[in-house]
Amino acid sequence: MAMHLFTRSFTGLFADGFCLIPQRTFGVSAAAAAIQKMTRVRVVDNSPLGNTPYHRPPRVIHVYTKNGIGKVGDKVLLAIKGQKKAALIVGHRMPGQRMDPRFDSNNVVLIEENGNPTGTRIKVPIPTHLRKRMEGDYSKVLAIASSFV
Amino acid sequence: MNIFKCINPLVCASKLLIEQSSVFTRQCLVAKVPCHRRYIRRHLTCLTTCSSHTHHLNKKRCFSEMDSGHRDLLTRSDVIRDESLEMDGDSNDKRHPSQRPPETFNLDVLVALLRQENAADICVIKVPEHIKYTEYFIVVSGVSPRHLRAMALYAIKVYKFMKKDHDAHVKLEGKTADNWMCIDFGNIVVHFMLPETREEYELDKLWTLRSYDEQLSKIPDEKLPEDFIYDLEDTK
């Protein structure tokens, strides 16, 4: 998972082997822009490409929108395991509309070039406002989702 | 895949049930007379065995066949705008009220047209109320990518004919994919897949078993690390 890889370098508490409650010496700010280039994302489907461990977390290298900011439902290009893969954003840490869910991690579902999802199941809850967006093909991702938020 | 190559014979077949467009009839009658006759016979035999809601469509077809000589009477809002009979400012549907079908596009109509299109393995799943996605989930197999596209486009065509003014238009998703296409009708979602794709994704199993699905249980549980940051300090 992307999360533990970057928090490891920050806390520096792994020297003694175990940590009870991490004493943070830094502050975490609210997200400024949702998903942009170089963000580390979490792949939430059961595809082998997204789930095999690699020494580098998957990063976004391009966002397919007019401005470089990716929100829920935008297509992005990821660099995973040394290869490029298209993906769809299904949740981000930045707060959006009032009644839309906010996630604790930037979630992404891998997508092929023709729009079919690479994995076959998604365990993580998917926001239902994805369906209201007209500009994109989301029914396939909603069809393989197991829970909705 | 060049979509336009497929559409012309498909249009020829599908519009016979929705004989409103004089432009299309002109093209078909002039250019492809043999195929037109063959499809008329096929549709007539299919329609006599169908239920009563499609019987009405059959009557509509006969009406337009008789009046094919008087082409100025038949209009279609998205083809010929200046020949509309009534200038109604409220509705976008410029068809004459006698040309609008009284039935609504519901599950029965959709399943009937899928059966008529020789769809294999029609699976209709009633989605429970607590899943706020849709009411009915349909998975359909096709023989070839062309067959899938034909079925999907025909379903959209019938929907456009039968929809009322307050119904939104429907988008076909997966146009660039050749093995999986879907249409979201609001309360019904239809997925057209090839048999191999269907085996790979197993949507029927997921939507009937929901949390007891085996592919879902095969996903290993993710354990969060101890130093995972849960709360967010708002420093602004």
Coordinates of N, CA, C and O in Angstrom, one line a residue, chain A residues 62-117:
Chain A
H62 N 0.3 11.8 -15.4 CA -0.4 12.7 -16.2 C -1.9 12.6 -15.8 O -2.4 11.5 -15.5
V63 N -2.5 13.8 -15.8 CA -4.0 13.8 -15.5 C -4.7 14.3 -16.8 O -4.3 15.3 -17.3
Y64 N -5.7 13.5 -17.2 CA -6.4 13.8 -18.5 C -7.5 14.8 -18.2 O -8.7 14.5 -18.4
T65 N -7.2 16.0 -17.8 CA -8.2 17.1 -17.7 C -7.6 18.3 -18.3 O -6.4 18.4 -18.6
K66 N -8.4 19.4 -18.3 CA -7.9 20.7 -18.9 C -6.9 21.3 -18.0 O -5.8 21.7 -18.4
N67 N -7.2 21.4 -16.7 CA -6.2 21.8 -15.7 C -5.6 20.5 -15.2 O -6.2 19.4 -15.4
G68 N -4.5 20.5 -14.6 CA -3.9 19.2 -14.2 C -4.4 18.6 -12.9 O -3.8 17.8 -12.3
I69 N -5.7 19.0 -12.5 CA -6.2 18.5 -11.2 C -7.2 17.4 -11.5 O -8.1 17.5 -12.4
G70 N -7.0 16.3 -10.8 CA -7.9 15.2 -11.0 C -8.9 15.0 -9.8 O -8.5 15.0 -8.7
K71 N -10.2 14.9 -10.2 CA -11.2 14.7 -9.1 C -11.8 13.3 -9.4 O -11.3 12.6 -10.2
V72 N -12.8 12.9 -8.7 CA -13.4 11.6 -8.8 C -14.0 11.5 -10.2 O -14.7 12.3 -10.7
G73 N -13.6 10.4 -10.9 CA -14.1 10.2 -12.3 C -13.2 10.6 -13.4 O -13.5 10.4 -14.5
D74 N -12.0 11.2 -13.0 CA -11.1 11.6 -14.1 C -10.1 10.5 -14.4 O -9.7 9.7 -13.5
K75 N -9.7 10.5 -15.6 CA -8.7 9.5 -16.0 C -7.3 10.0 -15.8 O -7.1 11.2 -16.0
V76 N -6.4 9.2 -15.3 CA -5.0 9.6 -15.1 C -4.1 8.5 -15.7 O -4.6 7.4 -16.0
L77 N -2.9 8.9 -15.8 CA -1.9 7.9 -16.3 C -0.9 7.6 -15.1 O -0.4 8.5 -14.5
L78 N -0.8 6.3 -14.8 CA 0.1 6.0 -13.6 C 1.3 5.3 -14.1 O 1.4 4.8 -15.2
A79 N 2.4 5.4 -13.3 CA 3.6 4.7 -13.5 C 3.6 3.6 -12.4 O 3.7 3.9 -11.2
I80 N 3.3 2.4 -12.8 CA 3.3 1.2 -11.9 C 4.3 0.2 -12.3 O 4.3 -0.2 -13.5
K81 N 5.2 -0.2 -11.4 CA 6.1 -1.3 -11.7 C 6.9 -1.1 -13.0 O 7.1 -2.0 -13.8
G82 N 7.3 0.2 -13.2 CA 8.1 0.5 -14.4 C 7.3 0.5 -15.7 O 7.9 0.6 -16.7
Q83 N 5.9 0.5 -15.6 CA 5.2 0.6 -16.8 C 4.1 1.6 -16.7 O 3.7 2.0 -15.6
K84 N 3.5 2.1 -17.8 CA 2.5 3.1 -17.8 C 1.1 2.4 -17.9 O 1.0 1.5 -18.6
K85 N 0.2 2.9 -17.1 CA -1.1 2.3 -17.1 C -2.1 3.4 -16.9 O -1.9 4.3 -16.0
A86 N -3.3 3.3 -17.6 CA -4.3 4.3 -17.4 C -5.2 3.9 -16.2 O -5.3 2.7 -15.9
A87 N -5.7 4.9 -15.5 CA -6.5 4.5 -14.3 C -7.6 5.6 -14.1 O -7.6 6.7 -14.7
L88 N -8.6 5.2 -13.3 CA -9.7 6.1 -13.0 C -9.7 6.4 -11.5 O -9.6 5.5 -10.7
I89 N -9.9 7.7 -11.2 CA -9.9 8.1 -9.8 C -11.3 7.8 -9.2 O -12.3 8.2 -9.7
V90 N -11.3 7.1 -8.1 CA -12.5 6.8 -7.4 C -12.6 7.4 -6.0 O -13.5 7.1 -5.3
G91 N -11.7 8.2 -5.6 CA -11.8 8.8 -4.3 C -10.5 9.5 -4.0 O -9.5 9.1 -4.3
H92 N -10.7 10.7 -3.3 CA -9.5 11.4 -3.0 C -9.6 12.0 -1.6 O -10.7 12.1 -1.0
R93 N -8.5 12.5 -1.0 CA -8.5 13.0 0.3 C -9.0 14.4 0.4 O -9.3 14.9 1.5
M94 N -9.1 15.1 -0.7 CA -9.5 16.5 -0.7 C -11.1 16.5 -0.5 O -11.8 15.8 -1.2
P95 N -11.6 17.4 0.4 CA -13.0 17.5 0.5 C -13.6 18.1 -0.8 O -13.1 19.1 -1.3
G96 N -14.7 17.5 -1.2 CA -15.4 18.0 -2.4 C -16.7 18.7 -2.1 O -16.8 19.6 -1.2
Q97 N -17.8 18.2 -2.7 CA -19.1 18.8 -2.4 C -19.5 18.4 -1.0 O -19.0 17.4 -0.4
R98 N -20.5 19.1 -0.5 CA -20.9 18.9 0.9 C -21.3 17.5 1.2 O -20.9 16.8 2.2
M99 N -22.2 16.9 0.4 CA -22.7 15.6 0.7 C -22.0 14.5 0.0 O -22.5 13.3 0.0
D100 N -20.8 14.7 -0.6 CA -20.1 13.7 -1.2 C -19.0 13.2 -0.2 O -18.5 13.9 0.5
P101 N -18.8 11.8 -0.3 CA -17.8 11.3 0.7 C -16.4 11.7 0.4 O -16.0 12.0 -0.8
R102 N -15.6 11.8 1.5 CA -14.2 12.1 1.4 C -13.5 10.9 1.9 O -13.8 10.3 2.9
F103 N -12.4 10.5 1.2 CA -11.7 9.2 1.5 C -10.4 9.5 2.3 O -9.9 10.6 2.2
D104 N -9.9 8.5 3.0 CA -8.7 8.7 3.7 C -7.5 8.4 2.8 O -6.3 8.6 3.3
S105 N -7.7 7.9 1.6 CA -6.6 7.7 0.7 C -7.0 8.0 -0.7 O -8.2 8.0 -1.0
N106 N -6.1 8.3 -1.5 CA -6.4 8.6 -2.9 C -6.5 7.3 -3.7 O -5.6 6.6 -4.0
N107 N -7.8 6.9 -4.0 CA -8.0 5.6 -4.5 C -8.2 5.7 -6.0 O -8.7 6.6 -6.6
V108 N -7.7 4.6 -6.7 CA -7.7 4.6 -8.1 C -7.9 3.2 -8.6 O -7.6 2.2 -7.9
V109 N -8.6 3.0 -9.8 CA -8.9 1.7 -10.3 C -8.2 1.6 -11.7 O -8.4 2.5 -12.5
L110 N -7.5 0.6 -11.9 CA -6.7 0.5 -13.2 C -7.7 0.2 -14.3 O -8.6 -0.6 -14.2
I111 N -7.4 0.8 -15.5 CA -8.3 0.7 -16.7 C -7.4 0.4 -17.9 O -6.3 0.9 -18.0
E112 N -8.0 -0.3 -18.8 CA -7.3 -0.6 -20.1 C -7.5 0.6 -21.0 O -8.2 1.5 -20.7
E113 N -6.8 0.5 -22.2 CA -7.0 1.5 -23.2 C -8.4 1.6 -23.7 O -8.9 2.7 -24.1
N114 N -9.1 0.5 -23.8 CA -10.5 0.5 -24.3 C -11.5 0.8 -23.3 O -12.7 0.8 -23.6
G115 N -11.1 1.0 -22.0 CA -12.0 1.4 -21.0 C -12.5 0.3 -20.1 O -13.1 0.5 -19.1
N116 N -12.1 -0.9 -20.4 CA -12.4 -2.0 -19.5 C -11.5 -2.0 -18.3 O -10.3 -1.8 -18.4
P117 N -12.1 -2.3 -17.1 CA -11.2 -2.4 -15.9 C -10.3 -3.6 -15.9 O -10.7 -4.6 -16.4

